[in-house]
Amino acid sequence: MPLVIHPRIGKGLRRVAVLTALACFAGPAAAQAACQAPPTVKAFQAFGDSSDYFLAQNGGFESGTTGWTLSNASVGGGNESNYLHGKSDSHSLKVVAGGKAVTSTICLDTTRTGYRFFARQPGNSVGPNLHVSVRFVGQDGIAHEQQIDTLTGADYRSWAPSRFWAPSVAAQIFQAIGFTANDTASVRLVFAADNTPGPPWQLDDLYIDPYRTG
């Protein structure tokens, strides 16, 4: 299926460059649409981050994982300890060794390049690292994944927020896809645990920053 690119025309008239679906979620070509600008909250303000964020689709795991693709991963009890999304929340995502969780599609442009989430790897034993990547379709029409972060259990023995995704990574992805600063793409975040023995990872409250520019 072809890659269709539409330029953005001003802030209010952004057009989506529709990436064709990967084999695991292939379907009819998506219609041209503008990136939505959902309501935002300063979700990580308690951690010195005053940026605005919106919750990714099923990013709190309270309503299941519709839109996500899971392998050796599942939703279970135990919410992240700060309850960013709500005090009544009670679930998170568990990713065991060798497991993978892939988000639903996320609209991406050169301003919407920030994300944060909560993670932990409980226990004192050494466990698998967790790699975060962006999945996209390149100019060659093939699905690619570019790693953008690696979490180690020693830094996440208790619930803690992740680091930022550097905007420079988005620029690299746009170059690989063949986009310009005026285009918009549809990508997925991939969370993959190394296939080594040790405690599983827990993930919760995945938020996207639609305004980050640097």
Coordinates of C-alpha atoms in Angstrom, one line a residue:
M1 CA 0.0 0.0 0.0
P2 CA 1.4 3.5 -0.8
L3 CA 2.6 6.2 1.6
V4 CA 0.5 9.3 1.2
I5 CA 1.8 12.6 2.3
H6 CA -0.2 15.8 2.7
P7 CA 1.4 19.1 3.7
R8 CA 0.2 20.9 6.8
I9 CA -1.5 24.3 6.0
G10 CA -1.2 26.4 9.1
K11 CA -1.8 25.4 12.7
G12 CA -5.5 24.9 12.3
L13 CA -5.5 23.1 9.0
R14 CA -2.9 20.3 9.6
R15 CA -3.2 17.4 7.2
V16 CA -2.2 13.9 8.0
A17 CA 0.4 12.0 6.0
V18 CA -1.2 8.6 6.2
L19 CA 1.3 5.8 6.7
T20 CA 0.0 2.5 5.5
A21 CA -0.8 0.0 8.2
L22 CA 1.7 -2.7 9.0
A23 CA 0.8 -6.3 8.3
C24 CA -0.5 -6.8 11.9
F25 CA -3.1 -4.0 11.5
A26 CA -3.5 -3.8 7.7
G27 CA -6.8 -2.5 6.4
P28 CA -8.4 -0.1 3.9
A29 CA -6.4 3.1 3.3
A30 CA -7.2 5.7 6.0
A31 CA -9.0 8.9 5.0
Q32 CA -7.2 12.2 5.1
A33 CA -7.7 13.9 8.5
A34 CA -6.3 16.5 10.8
C35 CA -4.4 15.6 13.9
Q36 CA -6.7 16.0 16.8
A37 CA -5.8 18.4 19.6
P38 CA -7.4 16.7 22.7
P39 CA -7.7 18.4 26.0
T40 CA -4.4 18.4 27.9
V41 CA -3.3 18.4 31.6
K42 CA 0.0 19.1 33.3
A43 CA 0.3 15.4 34.2
F44 CA 3.9 15.5 35.4
Q45 CA 4.0 18.9 37.1
A46 CA 4.8 17.3 40.5
F47 CA 8.0 16.1 38.9
G48 CA 9.1 19.5 37.7
D49 CA 7.6 19.1 34.2
S50 CA 5.1 21.8 33.4
S51 CA 4.4 20.6 29.8
D52 CA 0.9 19.8 28.7
Y53 CA 0.0 16.2 28.0
F54 CA -2.9 14.0 26.9
L55 CA -3.4 10.4 27.7
A56 CA -2.7 8.0 24.9
Q57 CA -5.5 5.7 23.8
N58 CA -6.0 3.2 26.7
G59 CA -2.7 4.6 28.2
G60 CA -4.0 4.1 31.7
F61 CA -5.1 0.5 31.1
E62 CA -8.3 0.9 33.0
S63 CA -10.5 0.0 30.0
G64 CA -8.3 -2.8 28.6
T65 CA -5.9 -2.5 25.7
T66 CA -8.1 -2.0 22.6
G67 CA -5.8 -0.7 19.9
W68 CA -2.7 -2.2 21.5
T69 CA -0.9 -5.4 20.3
L70 CA 0.5 -7.5 23.1
S71 CA 2.9 -10.5 23.2
N72 CA 3.8 -11.9 26.6
A73 CA 2.2 -8.9 28.2
S74 CA -1.1 -8.4 30.0
V75 CA -3.1 -6.0 32.1
G76 CA -3.3 -6.7 35.8
G77 CA -3.9 -5.1 39.2
G78 CA -1.7 -2.5 40.6
N79 CA -1.7 1.2 39.6
E80 CA 1.3 3.5 39.5
S81 CA 1.7 5.1 42.9
N82 CA 1.1 8.7 41.9
Y83 CA -2.3 8.1 40.2
L84 CA -1.8 10.6 37.5
H85 CA -4.9 9.7 35.6
G86 CA -7.2 9.2 38.6
K87 CA -7.3 8.2 42.2
S88 CA -9.7 5.4 41.4
D89 CA -7.4 3.8 38.9
S90 CA -6.2 0.3 39.7
H91 CA -4.5 -1.3 36.7
S92 CA -1.2 -1.3 34.8
L93 CA 0.4 -3.3 32.1
K94 CA 2.9 -6.1 32.8
V95 CA 5.5 -7.0 30.3
V96 CA 7.5 -10.2 31.1
A97 CA 10.9 -11.2 29.7
G98 CA 10.8 -11.4 25.9
G99 CA 7.4 -9.6 25.9
K100 CA 6.3 -6.7 23.8
A101 CA 3.5 -4.1 23.8
V102 CA 2.7 -1.9 20.8
T103 CA 0.5 1.1 21.2
S104 CA -2.3 2.1 18.9
T105 CA -1.4 4.7 16.2
I106 CA -0.2 8.1 17.4
C107 CA -0.2 11.2 15.3
L108 CA 3.3 12.6 15.0
D109 CA 4.8 15.8 13.7
T110 CA 7.8 17.9 14.5
T111 CA 6.0 19.5 17.4
R112 CA 4.3 16.5 18.8
T113 CA 7.5 14.7 19.8
G114 CA 7.2 14.2 23.6
Y115 CA 5.9 11.3 25.6
R116 CA 6.2 10.1 29.2
F117 CA 4.9 7.2 31.2
F118 CA 5.4 5.4 34.5
A119 CA 7.4 2.2 34.9
R120 CA 8.8 -0.1 37.5
Q121 CA 10.6 -3.4 37.7
P122 CA 10.0 -4.5 41.3
G123 CA 12.4 -6.7 43.3
N124 CA 16.1 -6.6 43.9
S125 CA 17.3 -9.1 41.3
V126 CA 18.7 -8.1 37.9
G127 CA 16.0 -8.3 35.2
P128 CA 15.6 -7.6 31.5
N129 CA 16.0 -4.1 30.2
L130 CA 13.0 -2.4 28.6
H131 CA 13.5 -0.8 25.2
V132 CA 11.3 1.9 23.8
S133 CA 11.1 2.3 20.0
V134 CA 9.1 4.1 17.3
R135 CA 7.5 1.9 14.6
F136 CA 7.0 3.6 11.2
V137 CA 6.9 2.8 7.5
G138 CA 9.9 4.1 5.6
Q139 CA 10.3 5.3 2.0
D140 CA 11.0 1.7 1.0
G141 CA 7.5 0.7 2.1
I142 CA 8.9 -1.5 4.9
A143 CA 8.1 -1.3 8.6
H144 CA 11.0 0.0 10.6
E145 CA 11.6 0.5 14.4
Q146 CA 14.0 3.1 15.7
Q147 CA 15.0 2.7 19.4
I148 CA 14.7 5.9 21.4
D149 CA 15.3 4.8 25.0
T150 CA 16.3 1.9 27.2
L151 CA 15.2 1.5 30.8
T152 CA 17.2 -0.5 33.3
G153 CA 15.6 -2.0 36.4
A154 CA 18.1 -0.5 38.8
D155 CA 16.5 2.9 38.0
Y156 CA 12.9 1.7 38.4
R157 CA 12.7 -0.4 41.5
S158 CA 9.7 1.7 42.5
W159 CA 7.3 3.6 40.2
A160 CA 9.1 6.5 38.4
P161 CA 8.4 8.6 35.4
S162 CA 10.3 8.0 32.2
R163 CA 12.6 10.4 30.5
F164 CA 11.7 12.6 27.5
W165 CA 11.9 11.6 23.9
A166 CA 14.4 14.0 22.4
P167 CA 12.9 16.0 19.5
S168 CA 16.0 15.2 17.5
V169 CA 14.8 11.6 17.2
A170 CA 11.6 12.8 15.5
A171 CA 13.7 14.7 13.0
Q172 CA 15.6 11.5 12.2
I173 CA 12.4 9.5 11.8
F174 CA 10.9 12.2 9.5
Q175 CA 14.1 12.1 7.4
A176 CA 13.9 8.3 7.2
I177 CA 10.2 8.4 6.1
G178 CA 10.9 11.2 3.6
F179 CA 8.8 13.8 5.4
T180 CA 9.5 17.5 5.9
A181 CA 8.7 19.7 8.8
N182 CA 5.3 20.4 7.2
D183 CA 4.1 16.8 7.2
T184 CA 2.4 14.6 9.8
A185 CA 2.9 10.8 10.3
S186 CA 1.1 8.0 12.1
V187 CA 3.5 5.9 14.3
R188 CA 3.3 3.4 17.1
L189 CA 5.4 3.2 20.3
V190 CA 6.9 -0.3 21.0
F191 CA 7.9 -1.4 24.5
A192 CA 10.0 -4.6 24.4
A193 CA 11.7 -6.4 27.3
D194 CA 14.9 -8.3 26.8
N195 CA 14.5 -12.1 26.8
T196 CA 16.6 -12.6 29.9
P197 CA 15.5 -14.0 33.3
G198 CA 14.2 -11.6 36.0
P199 CA 11.2 -9.7 37.2
P200 CA 8.7 -8.3 34.7
W201 CA 8.2 -4.7 33.9
Q202 CA 5.0 -2.7 34.8
L203 CA 3.9 0.2 32.7
D204 CA 1.2 2.8 33.4
D205 CA -0.2 6.2 32.4
L206 CA 1.3 6.8 28.9
Y207 CA 1.0 10.5 28.1
I208 CA 1.8 12.3 24.8
D209 CA 3.0 16.0 24.7
P210 CA 1.4 17.6 21.6
Y211 CA 3.4 20.9 21.9
R212 CA 7.0 20.0 22.6
T213 CA 9.3 21.8 20.2
G214 CA 12.7 21.4 21.9

